[in-house]
């Protein structure tokens, strides 16, 4: 009895219930952090596709999702992402290169949005073709800029902020996949 009383007094003295709650909260936080880390690592692996230099069948949606995971810190609390994924098959492609295209286009969309905005990713199939539409609610561009965006080294960014190669490289990758890249934009849209 005496020992039980001492244990109870010590528990009260240390505020044992509070300590247990804090330990539980810390463990939940650690578990959540480990799960997030695991998701990020898987996303990086899927995005980079370093082991896939050969053409192969891959999921467009998986590529878009892993790209969004990489760009998550730029999107948080600022840009809503809407996914309107259609029923499409895996495509024969160089997955890592297509992920680079998604990264370049979505990054440009993020930079075009001043304040809060929205990026919509839509996919669909028409006959033999797969279409990926990436739409942003950014400021849009003039006709002159639109005519030049695929030129190497052309950029609307300040000196030191961009190389002007992202869309030029993307254009080449899309051509390598026997595809087309089309830009629809005007000032404010």
Backbone as numpy.savetxt, mean C-alpha at the origin, in Angstrom:
# Nx Ny Nz CAx CAy CAz Cx Cy Cz
-3.01 -20.28 58.09 -3.84 -19.08 58.09 -2.96 -17.82 58.09
-1.94 -17.87 58.93 -1.06 -16.73 59.08 -0.42 -16.37 57.74
0.02 -17.39 57.00 0.68 -17.14 55.70 -0.29 -16.60 54.66
-1.53 -17.12 54.67 -2.53 -16.61 53.73 -2.81 -15.14 53.99
-2.84 -14.78 55.30 -3.08 -13.38 55.67 -1.94 -12.50 55.17
-0.68 -12.99 55.30 0.47 -12.23 54.84 0.44 -12.07 53.30
0.04 -13.13 52.61 -0.05 -13.07 51.15 -1.10 -12.05 50.74
-2.26 -12.08 51.38 -3.33 -11.14 51.06 -2.90 -9.70 51.34
-2.19 -9.48 52.46 -1.72 -8.14 52.80 -0.70 -7.65 51.77
0.18 -8.56 51.34 1.19 -8.20 50.34 0.52 -7.88 49.01
-0.50 -8.68 48.64 -1.23 -8.42 47.39 -1.89 -7.04 47.43
-2.48 -6.69 48.56 -3.12 -5.39 48.69 -2.08 -4.28 48.65
-0.96 -4.51 49.31 0.11 -3.52 49.37 0.66 -3.23 47.97
0.79 -4.27 47.16 1.33 -4.12 45.80 0.26 -3.78 44.77
-0.99 -3.74 45.20 -2.12 -3.52 44.28 -2.07 -4.58 43.17
-2.13 -5.82 43.62 -1.97 -7.00 42.77 -2.96 -7.03 41.60
-4.19 -6.65 41.82 -5.20 -6.66 40.75 -4.79 -5.71 39.63
-4.31 -4.53 40.00 -3.86 -3.55 39.01 -2.67 -4.09 38.23
-1.73 -4.71 38.92 -0.54 -5.27 38.26 -0.95 -6.34 37.25
-1.89 -7.21 37.63 -2.35 -8.25 36.70 -3.00 -7.62 35.46
-3.81 -6.59 35.66 -4.45 -5.91 34.53 -3.41 -5.27 33.62
-2.41 -4.64 34.21 -1.34 -4.01 33.42 -0.54 -5.05 32.63
-0.22 -6.16 33.28 0.52 -7.23 32.60 -0.30 -7.76 31.43
-1.59 -7.97 31.64 -2.46 -8.45 30.56 -2.50 -7.46 29.41
-2.61 -6.17 29.72 -2.64 -5.14 28.68 -1.32 -5.11 27.91
-0.20 -5.24 28.63 1.11 -5.26 27.97 1.25 -6.47 27.06
0.81 -7.63 27.52 0.89 -8.83 26.70 0.01 -8.72 25.45
-1.17 -8.12 25.60 -2.03 -7.91 24.43 -1.34 -6.96 23.44
-0.70 -5.93 23.96 0.03 -4.98 23.11 1.18 -5.65 22.37
1.90 -6.51 23.07 3.02 -7.25 22.46 2.49 -8.16 21.36
1.39 -8.86 21.66 0.81 -9.76 20.65 0.35 -8.97 19.42
-0.30 -7.84 19.64 -0.76 -7.01 18.53 0.41 -6.51 17.70
1.48 -6.08 18.38 2.68 -5.62 17.68 3.34 -6.73 16.87
3.39 -7.93 17.45 3.97 -9.08 16.74 3.14 -9.42 15.51
1.81 -9.38 15.64 0.94 -9.66 14.49 1.12 -8.62 13.40
1.22 -7.33 13.79 1.44 -6.28 12.80 2.78 -6.45 12.10
3.81 -6.77 12.88 5.14 -6.99 12.31 5.11 -8.14 11.31
4.45 -9.22 11.68 4.32 -10.37 10.80 3.61 -9.99 9.50
2.55 -9.21 9.60 1.81 -8.78 8.41 2.68 -7.91 7.52
3.45 -7.01 8.12 4.33 -6.13 7.35 5.42 -6.93 6.65
6.02 -7.88 7.34 7.07 -8.71 6.74 6.52 -9.52 5.58
5.34 -10.11 5.76 4.71 -10.86 4.66 4.42 -9.94 3.49
3.93 -8.74 3.79 3.64 -7.77 2.74 4.89 -7.36 1.98
5.98 -7.13 2.70 7.25 -6.79 2.05 7.73 -7.92 1.16
7.61 -9.14 1.65 8.02 -10.30 0.86 7.18 -10.41 -0.41
5.87 -10.25 -0.26 4.98 -10.31 -1.43 5.25 -9.16 -2.39
5.52 -7.98 -1.83 5.74 -6.81 -2.68 7.03 -6.95 -3.48
8.12 -7.32 -2.81 9.42 -7.32 -3.47 9.57 -8.44 -4.47
9.01 -9.61 -4.17 9.09 -10.76 -5.07 10.52 -10.96 -5.58
11.47 -10.81 -4.67 12.88 -10.89 -5.08 13.23 -12.24 -5.70
12.50 -13.27 -5.31 12.80 -14.60 -5.82 12.08 -14.89 -7.13
11.42 -13.90 -7.71 10.60 -14.14 -8.88 11.04 -13.28 -10.05
12.15 -13.62 -10.65 12.63 -12.91 -11.82 12.03 -13.46 -13.09
11.33 -14.59 -12.97 10.73 -15.20 -14.14 9.27 -14.80 -14.25
8.75 -14.90 -15.47 7.34 -14.62 -15.68 6.54 -15.76 -15.06
5.44 -15.44 -14.40 4.63 -16.47 -13.74 3.21 -15.95 -13.53
2.32 -16.84 -13.16 0.96 -16.45 -12.83 0.93 -15.86 -11.42
0.27 -14.72 -11.28 0.20 -14.06 -9.97 -1.12 -13.29 -9.86
-1.49 -13.01 -8.63 -2.72 -12.28 -8.33 -2.48 -10.77 -8.35
-3.24 -10.07 -9.18 -3.19 -8.61 -9.22 -3.61 -8.05 -7.88
-4.66 -8.62 -7.29 -5.17 -8.11 -6.01 -4.14 -8.25 -4.90
-3.41 -9.37 -4.90 -2.37 -9.55 -3.88 -1.28 -8.49 -4.06
-0.93 -8.19 -5.29 0.07 -7.15 -5.56 -0.39 -5.78 -5.10
-1.63 -5.44 -5.39 -2.18 -4.15 -4.95 -2.22 -4.06 -3.43
-2.66 -5.16 -2.78 -2.76 -5.16 -1.32 -1.39 -5.03 -0.66
-0.38 -5.73 -1.20 0.95 -5.63 -0.59 1.53 -4.23 -0.81
1.21 -3.60 -1.93 1.66 -2.23 -2.17 1.02 -1.27 -1.17
-0.27 -1.45 -0.93 -0.96 -0.61 0.06 -0.35 -0.78 1.45
0.04 -2.00 1.76 0.65 -2.26 3.06 1.95 -1.46 3.20
2.74 -1.43 2.15 4.00 -0.68 2.17 3.73 0.82 2.32
2.67 1.30 1.68 2.36 2.73 1.70 1.46 3.15 2.86
1.15 2.22 3.75 0.19 2.48 4.83 0.51 3.72 5.65
1.77 3.95 5.95 2.12 5.10 6.80 1.80 6.43 6.11
1.82 6.45 4.78 1.50 7.68 4.04 -0.02 7.87 3.93
-0.78 6.78 4.08 -2.23 6.84 3.94 -2.95 7.16 5.24
-2.39 6.76 6.37 -3.06 6.80 7.66 -3.71 8.14 7.97
-4.94 8.06 8.43 -5.71 9.22 8.90 -5.83 10.34 7.89
-5.47 10.10 6.65 -5.48 11.16 5.66 -6.25 10.74 4.41
-6.00 9.52 3.98 -6.54 9.06 2.70 -7.30 7.75 2.90
-8.55 7.73 2.46 -9.33 6.50 2.47 -9.03 5.71 1.20
-8.89 4.41 1.33 -8.68 3.55 0.17 -9.94 2.72 -0.02
-10.48 2.80 -1.22 -11.67 2.03 -1.57 -11.26 0.98 -2.58
-11.56 -0.27 -2.27 -11.23 -1.38 -3.17 -12.51 -1.87 -3.84
-12.52 -1.84 -5.14 -13.63 -2.37 -5.92 -13.07 -3.46 -6.82
-12.65 -4.56 -6.19 -12.01 -5.64 -6.93 -13.06 -6.51 -7.60
-12.87 -6.74 -8.88 -13.75 -7.63 -9.62 -13.23 -9.06 -9.61
-13.98 -9.93 -10.22 -13.57 -11.33 -10.36 -12.61 -11.41 -11.54
-11.32 -11.55 -11.22 -10.33 -11.66 -12.28 -9.40 -12.83 -11.98
-8.89 -13.47 -13.03 -7.96 -14.59 -12.82 -6.57 -14.06 -12.52
-5.70 -14.97 -12.06 -4.29 -14.61 -11.97 -3.80 -14.34 -13.39
-2.79 -13.49 -13.50 -2.27 -13.17 -14.83 -0.82 -13.60 -14.94
-0.39 -13.85 -16.17 0.99 -14.20 -16.46 1.78 -12.90 -16.50
2.72 -12.74 -15.58 3.40 -11.45 -15.45 4.71 -11.60 -14.68
5.40 -10.47 -14.55 6.53 -10.34 -13.63 5.96 -9.63 -12.40
5.56 -10.36 -11.36 4.84 -9.75 -10.24 5.56 -8.58 -9.57
6.85 -8.71 -9.35 7.60 -7.63 -8.69 7.60 -6.35 -9.50
7.68 -6.50 -10.83 7.67 -5.32 -11.70 6.29 -4.65 -11.68
5.23 -5.45 -11.71 3.89 -4.84 -11.64 3.68 -4.15 -10.30
4.21 -4.72 -9.23 4.11 -4.07 -7.92 4.81 -2.72 -7.94
5.91 -2.63 -8.68 6.61 -1.35 -8.81 5.72 -0.33 -9.53
4.98 -0.78 -10.53 4.05 0.11 -11.23 2.98 0.61 -10.26
2.38 -0.32 -9.51 1.35 0.08 -8.54 1.92 1.08 -7.54
3.13 0.82 -7.08 3.78 1.70 -6.09 3.95 3.11 -6.67
4.45 3.20 -7.89 4.69 4.51 -8.50 3.39 5.28 -8.69
2.37 4.61 -9.19 1.11 5.31 -9.49 0.38 5.70 -8.20
0.31 4.78 -7.25 -0.39 5.10 -5.99 0.37 6.19 -5.22
1.71 6.13 -5.23 2.50 7.18 -4.55 2.23 8.54 -5.16
2.17 8.60 -6.49 1.87 9.87 -7.14 0.48 10.35 -6.76
-0.48 9.42 -6.65 -1.83 9.78 -6.24 -1.84 10.35 -4.83
-1.10 9.73 -3.94 -1.02 10.22 -2.55 -0.46 11.63 -2.53
0.61 11.86 -3.32 1.24 13.19 -3.34 0.34 14.24 -3.97
-0.58 13.82 -4.83 -1.48 14.78 -5.49 -2.63 15.21 -4.59
-2.83 14.47 -3.49 -3.93 14.79 -2.57 -3.43 15.76 -1.52
-4.05 16.90 -1.49 -3.71 17.92 -0.48 -4.72 17.79 0.64
-4.26 17.44 1.84 -5.18 17.23 2.96 -5.78 15.83 2.87
-7.07 15.73 3.17 -7.72 14.42 3.15 -8.20 14.10 1.74
-8.35 12.79 1.46 -8.79 12.40 0.13 -9.11 10.93 0.05
-9.19 10.47 -1.20 -9.59 9.08 -1.43 -8.83 8.52 -2.63
-8.43 7.27 -2.52 -7.86 6.53 -3.64 -8.75 5.31 -3.85
-9.18 5.13 -5.10 -10.05 4.01 -5.43 -9.30 3.06 -6.36
-9.23 1.80 -5.97 -8.61 0.76 -6.78 -9.72 -0.13 -7.31
-9.78 -0.27 -8.62 -10.85 -1.06 -9.23 -10.22 -2.00 -10.25
-10.70 -3.25 -10.27 -10.21 -4.21 -11.26 -11.40 -4.88 -11.93
-11.22 -5.21 -13.21 -12.25 -5.95 -13.92 -11.64 -6.63 -15.15
-12.40 -7.53 -15.72 -11.96 -8.24 -16.91 -12.94 -7.98 -18.05
-12.40 -7.69 -19.22 -13.18 -7.56 -20.45 -12.52 -8.47 -21.48
-13.21 -9.52 -21.86 -12.69 -10.53 -22.80 -11.36 -11.05 -22.29
-10.28 -10.82 -23.03 -8.95 -11.33 -22.66 -8.16 -10.34 -21.79
-8.69 -9.16 -21.59 -7.93 -8.11 -20.91 -8.34 -7.91 -19.46
-7.34 -7.64 -18.64 -7.54 -7.27 -17.24 -7.26 -5.77 -17.13
-8.14 -5.05 -16.45 -7.93 -3.62 -16.26 -7.77 -3.33 -14.77
-6.77 -2.51 -14.46 -6.56 -2.01 -13.10 -6.71 -0.50 -13.19
-7.67 0.04 -12.46 -7.90 1.48 -12.43 -7.48 1.99 -11.05
-6.63 3.02 -11.06 -6.19 3.65 -9.82 -6.60 5.12 -9.91
-7.56 5.51 -9.10 -8.13 6.86 -9.15 -7.87 7.57 -7.83
-7.43 8.82 -7.92 -7.23 9.60 -6.69 -8.06 10.87 -6.74
-8.29 11.44 -5.59 -9.05 12.69 -5.50 -8.12 13.89 -5.41
-6.98 13.77 -6.06 -5.97 14.83 -6.00 -6.30 16.02 -6.87
-5.31 16.89 -7.03 -5.50 18.18 -7.68 -5.60 18.09 -9.20
-5.26 16.95 -9.77 -5.31 16.81 -11.22 -4.10 17.46 -11.87
-4.10 17.46 -13.21 -2.95 18.04 -13.92 -3.41 18.72 -15.20
-2.56 19.62 -15.66 -2.86 20.32 -16.91 -2.64 19.37 -18.08
-3.14 19.74 -19.24 -2.94 18.94 -20.46 -1.45 18.86 -20.79
-0.72 19.96 -20.58 0.72 19.98 -20.87 1.46 18.97 -19.99
1.17 18.97 -18.70 1.81 18.02 -17.79 1.42 16.59 -18.18
0.15 16.37 -18.45 -0.34 15.04 -18.82 0.41 14.49 -20.03
0.73 15.35 -21.00 1.43 14.91 -22.21 2.88 14.50 -21.93
3.43 14.94 -20.80 4.86 14.72 -20.53 5.16 13.73 -19.41
4.13 13.23 -18.70 4.40 12.48 -17.47 5.20 11.19 -17.67
5.21 10.64 -18.87 5.97 9.41 -19.09 7.39 9.67 -19.61
7.74 10.94 -19.79 9.09 11.28 -20.23 10.07 11.05 -19.08
11.21 10.41 -19.38 12.23 10.23 -18.32 12.67 11.60 -17.78
12.80 11.68 -16.48 13.29 12.84 -15.75 12.30 14.00 -15.68
11.11 13.85 -16.25 10.11 14.92 -16.11 9.44 14.78 -14.76
9.40 15.87 -14.01 8.75 15.86 -12.71 8.15 17.24 -12.43
7.07 17.23 -11.67 6.47 18.49 -11.23 6.88 18.78 -9.79
7.68 17.88 -9.22 8.11 18.06 -7.83 9.28 19.04 -7.75
9.51 19.55 -6.55 10.63 20.45 -6.33 11.94 19.68 -6.48
13.02 20.42 -6.71 14.34 19.83 -6.85 14.66 18.99 -5.61
15.14 17.79 -5.83 15.50 16.90 -4.73 14.36 16.05 -4.21
13.15 16.28 -4.70 12.00 15.52 -4.19 11.58 14.37 -5.08
12.03 14.35 -6.32 11.64 13.27 -7.22 12.60 13.19 -8.38
12.77 11.98 -8.92 13.70 11.78 -10.03 13.03 11.96 -11.38
11.70 11.86 -11.42 11.01 11.92 -12.70 11.13 10.62 -13.48
11.47 9.54 -12.79 11.63 8.25 -13.47 10.50 7.27 -13.19
9.73 7.48 -12.14 8.72 6.51 -11.72 7.73 6.15 -12.80
7.12 7.14 -13.43 6.11 6.86 -14.45 6.74 6.41 -15.77
7.95 6.87 -16.04 8.66 6.42 -17.23 8.97 4.92 -17.12
9.45 4.51 -15.96 9.73 3.09 -15.70 8.42 2.30 -15.75
7.37 2.84 -15.16 6.07 2.16 -15.16 5.57 1.94 -16.58
5.73 2.95 -17.43 5.32 2.84 -18.83 6.04 1.68 -19.50
7.35 1.59 -19.28 8.14 0.50 -19.87 7.71 -0.87 -19.37
7.40 -0.96 -18.09 6.97 -2.25 -17.51 5.63 -2.67 -18.10
4.71 -1.73 -18.24 3.41 -2.05 -18.82 3.57 -2.49 -20.27
4.43 -1.82 -21.03 4.71 -2.24 -22.42 5.29 -3.65 -22.45
6.20 -3.94 -21.51 6.81 -5.28 -21.43 5.74 -6.35 -21.22
4.64 -5.99 -20.58 3.53 -6.92 -20.33 2.46 -6.85 -21.44
2.81 -6.23 -22.57 1.88 -6.06 -23.69 0.58 -5.36 -23.25
0.73 -4.39 -22.36 -0.43 -3.66 -21.86 -0.39 -2.21 -22.28
-1.38 -1.47 -21.85 -1.49 -0.04 -22.10 -1.67 0.68 -20.77
-1.14 1.88 -20.71 -1.37 2.72 -19.54 -2.01 4.02 -20.05
-3.14 4.35 -19.47 -3.93 5.49 -19.93 -4.13 6.44 -18.76
-3.99 7.74 -19.03 -4.16 8.74 -17.98 -5.38 9.60 -18.29
-6.27 9.70 -17.34 -7.42 10.60 -17.44 -7.28 11.62 -16.32
-7.04 12.87 -16.67 -6.89 13.90 -15.64 -7.08 15.28 -16.23
-7.51 16.18 -15.40 -7.59 17.60 -15.72 -7.46 18.33 -14.41
-7.26 19.61 -14.45 -7.11 20.39 -13.22 -8.36 20.18 -12.35
-8.11 19.80 -11.09 -9.18 19.60 -10.14 -9.83 18.22 -10.22
-9.38 17.37 -11.13 -10.00 16.05 -11.29 -8.94 15.03 -11.69
